[in-house]
CSV table of C-alpha atoms in Angstrom, one decimal:
chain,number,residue,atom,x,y,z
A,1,UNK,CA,-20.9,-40.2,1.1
A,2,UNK,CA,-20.3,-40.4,4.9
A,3,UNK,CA,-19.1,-43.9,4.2
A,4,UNK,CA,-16.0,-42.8,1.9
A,5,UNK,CA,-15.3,-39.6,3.7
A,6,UNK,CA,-14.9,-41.6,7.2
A,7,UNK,CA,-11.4,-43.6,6.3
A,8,UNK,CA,-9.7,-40.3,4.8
A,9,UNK,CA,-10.7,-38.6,8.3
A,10,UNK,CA,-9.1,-41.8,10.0
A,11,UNK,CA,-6.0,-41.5,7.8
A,12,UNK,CA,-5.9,-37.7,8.1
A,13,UNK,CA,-6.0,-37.9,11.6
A,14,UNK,CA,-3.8,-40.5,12.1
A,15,UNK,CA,-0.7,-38.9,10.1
A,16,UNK,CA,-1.8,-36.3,12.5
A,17,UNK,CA,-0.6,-38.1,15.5
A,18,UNK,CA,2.3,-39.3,13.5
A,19,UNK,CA,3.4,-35.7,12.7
A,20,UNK,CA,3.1,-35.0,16.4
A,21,UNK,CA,4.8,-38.1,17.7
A,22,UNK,CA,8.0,-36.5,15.7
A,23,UNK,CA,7.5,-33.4,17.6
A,24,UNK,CA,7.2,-35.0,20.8
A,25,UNK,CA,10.3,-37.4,20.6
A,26,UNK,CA,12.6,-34.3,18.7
A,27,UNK,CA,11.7,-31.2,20.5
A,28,UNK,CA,14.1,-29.4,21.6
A,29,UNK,CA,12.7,-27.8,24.7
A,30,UNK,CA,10.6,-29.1,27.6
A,31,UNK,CA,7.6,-26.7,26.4
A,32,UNK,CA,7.4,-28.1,22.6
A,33,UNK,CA,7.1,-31.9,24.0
A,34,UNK,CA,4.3,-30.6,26.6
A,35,UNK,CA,2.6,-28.9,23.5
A,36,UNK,CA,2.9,-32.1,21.5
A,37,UNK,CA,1.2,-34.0,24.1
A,38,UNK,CA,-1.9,-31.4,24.3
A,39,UNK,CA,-2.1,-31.6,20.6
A,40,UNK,CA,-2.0,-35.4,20.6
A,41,UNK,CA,-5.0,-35.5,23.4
A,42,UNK,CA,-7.0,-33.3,21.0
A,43,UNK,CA,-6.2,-35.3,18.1
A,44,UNK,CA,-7.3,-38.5,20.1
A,45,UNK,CA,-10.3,-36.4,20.8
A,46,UNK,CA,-11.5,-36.1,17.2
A,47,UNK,CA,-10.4,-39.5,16.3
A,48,UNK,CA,-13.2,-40.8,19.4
A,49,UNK,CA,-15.4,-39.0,17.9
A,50,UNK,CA,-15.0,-40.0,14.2
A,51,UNK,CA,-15.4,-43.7,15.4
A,52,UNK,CA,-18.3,-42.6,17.5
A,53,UNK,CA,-19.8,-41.1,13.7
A,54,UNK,CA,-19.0,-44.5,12.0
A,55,UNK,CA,-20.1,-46.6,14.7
A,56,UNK,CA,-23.2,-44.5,15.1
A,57,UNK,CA,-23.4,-44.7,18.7
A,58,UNK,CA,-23.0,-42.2,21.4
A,59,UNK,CA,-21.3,-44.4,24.1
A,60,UNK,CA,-17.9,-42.6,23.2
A,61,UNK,CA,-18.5,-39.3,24.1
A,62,UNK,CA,-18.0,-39.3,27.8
A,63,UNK,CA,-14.7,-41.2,27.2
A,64,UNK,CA,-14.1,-38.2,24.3
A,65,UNK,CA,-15.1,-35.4,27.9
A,66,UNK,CA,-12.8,-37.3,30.0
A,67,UNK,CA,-9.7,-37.0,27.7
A,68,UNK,CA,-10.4,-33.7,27.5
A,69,UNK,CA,-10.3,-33.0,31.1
A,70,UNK,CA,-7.1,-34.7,31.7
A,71,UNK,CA,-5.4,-33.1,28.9
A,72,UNK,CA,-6.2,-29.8,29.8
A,73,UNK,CA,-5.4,-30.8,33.8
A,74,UNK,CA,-1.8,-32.3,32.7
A,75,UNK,CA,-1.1,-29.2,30.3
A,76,UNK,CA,-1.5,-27.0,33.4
A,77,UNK,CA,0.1,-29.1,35.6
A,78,UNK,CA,3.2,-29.7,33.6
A,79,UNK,CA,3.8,-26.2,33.0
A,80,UNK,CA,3.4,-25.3,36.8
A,81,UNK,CA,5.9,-27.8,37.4
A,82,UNK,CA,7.9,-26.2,34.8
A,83,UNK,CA,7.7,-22.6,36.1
A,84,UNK,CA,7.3,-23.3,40.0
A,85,UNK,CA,9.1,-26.8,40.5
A,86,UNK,CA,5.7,-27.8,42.2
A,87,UNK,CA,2.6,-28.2,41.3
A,88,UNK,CA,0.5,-27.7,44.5
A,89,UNK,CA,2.0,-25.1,46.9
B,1,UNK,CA,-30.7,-39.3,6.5
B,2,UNK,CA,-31.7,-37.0,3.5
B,3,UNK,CA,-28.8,-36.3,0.9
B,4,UNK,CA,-28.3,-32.6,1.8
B,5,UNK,CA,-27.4,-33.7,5.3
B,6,UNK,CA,-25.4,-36.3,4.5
B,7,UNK,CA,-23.3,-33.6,2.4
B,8,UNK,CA,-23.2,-31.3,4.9
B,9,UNK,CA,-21.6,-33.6,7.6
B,10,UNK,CA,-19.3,-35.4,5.1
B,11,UNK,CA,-17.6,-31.6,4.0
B,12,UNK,CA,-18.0,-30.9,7.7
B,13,UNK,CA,-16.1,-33.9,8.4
B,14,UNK,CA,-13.0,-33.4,5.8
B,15,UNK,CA,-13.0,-29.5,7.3
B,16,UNK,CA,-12.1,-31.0,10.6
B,17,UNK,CA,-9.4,-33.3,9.4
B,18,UNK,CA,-7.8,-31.0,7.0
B,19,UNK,CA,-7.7,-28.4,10.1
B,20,UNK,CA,-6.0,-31.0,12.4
B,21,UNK,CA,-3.8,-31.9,9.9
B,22,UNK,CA,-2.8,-28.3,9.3
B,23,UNK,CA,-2.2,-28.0,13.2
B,24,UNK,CA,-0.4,-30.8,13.2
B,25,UNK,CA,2.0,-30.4,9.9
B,26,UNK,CA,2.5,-26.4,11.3
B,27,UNK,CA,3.5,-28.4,14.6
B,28,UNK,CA,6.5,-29.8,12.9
B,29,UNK,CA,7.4,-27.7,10.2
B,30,UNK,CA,7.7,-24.0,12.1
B,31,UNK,CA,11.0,-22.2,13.1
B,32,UNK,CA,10.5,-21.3,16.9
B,33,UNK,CA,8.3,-22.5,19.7
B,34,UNK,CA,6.5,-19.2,20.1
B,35,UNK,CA,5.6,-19.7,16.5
B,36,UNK,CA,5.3,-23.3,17.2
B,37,UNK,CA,2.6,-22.6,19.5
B,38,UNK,CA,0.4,-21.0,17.1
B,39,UNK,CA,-0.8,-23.7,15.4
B,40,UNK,CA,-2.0,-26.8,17.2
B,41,UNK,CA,-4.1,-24.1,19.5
B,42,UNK,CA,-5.9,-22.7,16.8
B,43,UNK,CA,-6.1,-25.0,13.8
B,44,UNK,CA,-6.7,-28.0,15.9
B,45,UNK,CA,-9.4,-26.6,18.2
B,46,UNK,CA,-10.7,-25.6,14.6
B,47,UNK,CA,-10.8,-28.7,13.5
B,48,UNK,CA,-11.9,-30.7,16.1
B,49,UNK,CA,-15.3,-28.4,16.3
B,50,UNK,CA,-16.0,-29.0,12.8
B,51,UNK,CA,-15.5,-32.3,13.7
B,52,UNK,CA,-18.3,-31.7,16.9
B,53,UNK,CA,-20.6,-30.1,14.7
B,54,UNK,CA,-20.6,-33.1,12.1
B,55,UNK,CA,-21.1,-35.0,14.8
B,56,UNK,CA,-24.2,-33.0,16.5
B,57,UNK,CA,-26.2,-33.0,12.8
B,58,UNK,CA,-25.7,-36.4,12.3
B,59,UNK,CA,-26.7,-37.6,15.6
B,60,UNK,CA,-29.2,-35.2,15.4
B,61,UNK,CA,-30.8,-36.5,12.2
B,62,UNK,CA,-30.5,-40.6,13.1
B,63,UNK,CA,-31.8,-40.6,17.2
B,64,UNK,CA,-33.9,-37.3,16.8
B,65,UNK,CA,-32.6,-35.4,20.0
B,66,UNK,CA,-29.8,-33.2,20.4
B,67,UNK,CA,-27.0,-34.1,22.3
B,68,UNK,CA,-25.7,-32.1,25.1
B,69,UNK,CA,-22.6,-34.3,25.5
B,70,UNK,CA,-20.8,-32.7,22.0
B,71,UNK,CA,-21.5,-29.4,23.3
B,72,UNK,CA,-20.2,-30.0,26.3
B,73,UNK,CA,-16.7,-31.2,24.7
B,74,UNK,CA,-16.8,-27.8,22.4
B,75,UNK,CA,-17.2,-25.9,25.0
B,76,UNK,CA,-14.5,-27.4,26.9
B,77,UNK,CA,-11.9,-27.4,24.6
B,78,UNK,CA,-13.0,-23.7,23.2
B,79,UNK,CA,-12.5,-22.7,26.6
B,80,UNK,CA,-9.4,-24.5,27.8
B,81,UNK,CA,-7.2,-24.2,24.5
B,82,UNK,CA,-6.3,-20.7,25.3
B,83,UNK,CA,-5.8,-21.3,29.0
B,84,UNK,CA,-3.1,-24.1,28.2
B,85,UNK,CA,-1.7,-22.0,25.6
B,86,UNK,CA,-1.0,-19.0,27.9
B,87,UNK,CA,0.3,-21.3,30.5
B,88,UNK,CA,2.5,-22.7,27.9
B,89,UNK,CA,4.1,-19.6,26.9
B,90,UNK,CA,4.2,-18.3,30.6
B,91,UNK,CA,6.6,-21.4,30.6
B,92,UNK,CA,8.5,-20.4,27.7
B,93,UNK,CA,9.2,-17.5,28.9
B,94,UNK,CA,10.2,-18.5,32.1
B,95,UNK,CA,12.7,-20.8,31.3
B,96,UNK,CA,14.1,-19.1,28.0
B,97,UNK,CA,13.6,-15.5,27.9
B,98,UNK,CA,15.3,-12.7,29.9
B,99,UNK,CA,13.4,-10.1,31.4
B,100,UNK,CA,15.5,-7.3,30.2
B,101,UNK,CA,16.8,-8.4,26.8
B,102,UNK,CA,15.0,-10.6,24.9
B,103,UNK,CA,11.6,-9.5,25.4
B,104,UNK,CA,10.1,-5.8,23.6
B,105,UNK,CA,9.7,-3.0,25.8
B,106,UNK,CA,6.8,-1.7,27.3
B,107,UNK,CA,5.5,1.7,28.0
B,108,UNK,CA,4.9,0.5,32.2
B,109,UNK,CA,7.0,1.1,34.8
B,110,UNK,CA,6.7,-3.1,35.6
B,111,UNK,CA,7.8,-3.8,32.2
B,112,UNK,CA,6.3,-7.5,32.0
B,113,UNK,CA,3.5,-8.7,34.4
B,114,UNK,CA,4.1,-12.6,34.4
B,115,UNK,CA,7.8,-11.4,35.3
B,116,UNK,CA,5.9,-9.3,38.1
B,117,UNK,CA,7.5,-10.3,41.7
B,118,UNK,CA,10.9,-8.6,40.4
B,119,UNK,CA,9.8,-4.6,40.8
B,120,UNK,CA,8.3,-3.0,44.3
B,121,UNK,CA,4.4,-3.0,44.5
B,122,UNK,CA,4.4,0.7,44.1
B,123,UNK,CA,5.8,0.7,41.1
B,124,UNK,CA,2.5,-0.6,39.0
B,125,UNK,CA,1.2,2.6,38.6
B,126,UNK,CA,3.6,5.3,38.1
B,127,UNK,CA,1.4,8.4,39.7
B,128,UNK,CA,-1.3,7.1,40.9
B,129,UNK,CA,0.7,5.4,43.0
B,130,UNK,CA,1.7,8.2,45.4
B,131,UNK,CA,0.0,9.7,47.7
């Protein structure tokens, strides 16, 4: 069962990051493309760990913790560029 | 792995997409950025901890330990989604919205706190204020 569920979760994720791709190249403000690219590191986060499922192997995950961390780090750090025009003061 | 397992991390598994996907179509398809900002910080987070979870059982069921490293990423992102979210409208606000027109009114003397560094320092609280 794993075994046919695992490509529809690649495909469903996939038009996921095609969906936000579109966002990110159209938005009109600078706060929609910053939110496109947050969503796209989380969607990059559940892909790793799909492949991590199907490959049965846990090597991924730290690369899965790191993403996180630098998504959440450039999310901040855009939108205090945004709001201060610097980022450390 | 027995049957009721494998079912349980397969439905887990289509959860988590369907969620992203939702996140991610609501990403494109809503009016306004405020709105806009709705859903990839709450459907996706969704999503990607049904995902997790999928990820803990099986794991779970074919080593025979539980993995701290999945519940560190949950944690993470259940605790930084909001953080980025806030800091995201903060933006939004910043750069878009006027202080005095486009915003609702509140019942404070300070009318919006993230617009803060405009009103006197007395003025937070009204009477307590004073001496």
């Amino acid at each position: 069962m794993i075994a046919i569920v695992i490509p529809i979760g690649f495909a469903g994720l996939s038009l996921a990051l095609l969906l936000n791709m579109i966002r990110l190249v159209r938005g009109p403000t600078a706060v929609d493309r910053i939110l496109a690219a947050d969503t796209m590191v989380i969607n990059t986060i559940a892909l790793i760990i799909l492949y991590g499922i199907s490959q049965k192997t846990t090597a991924y995950f730290e690369s899965a913790l790191l993403f996180a961390m630098f998504g959440f780090t450039s999310t901040v750090a855009y939108c205090r560029f945004l709001i201060r025009g610097d980022i450390i003061e | 792995m027995t049957p009721w397992v494998e079912f349980v991390v397969a439905a887990l598994i289509v959860i988590g997409t369907v969620f992203a996907l939702v996140g991610s179509i609501g990403l494109v398809k809503l009016p306004d950025v405020m709105t806009r900002l709705h859903s990839p910080t709450k459907a996706t987070t969704l999503g990607v901890g049904a995902l997790l979870v999928a990820s803990i059982i099986s794991f779970y069921h074919w080593k025979g330990k539980l993995a701290i490293n999945e519940l560190l990423i949950t944690l993470f992102l259940f605790l930084t989604a909001p953080v980025a979210a806030q800091f995201l409208a903060r933006a939004y606000l910043h750069l878009h919205c006027d202080s005095a027109g486009d915003l609702p009114a509140t019942n404070r003397p300070c009318q919006w706190s993230t617009f803060q560094c405009a009103c006197p320092p007395d003025a937070e609280d009204g009477s307590a204020a004073k001496p």
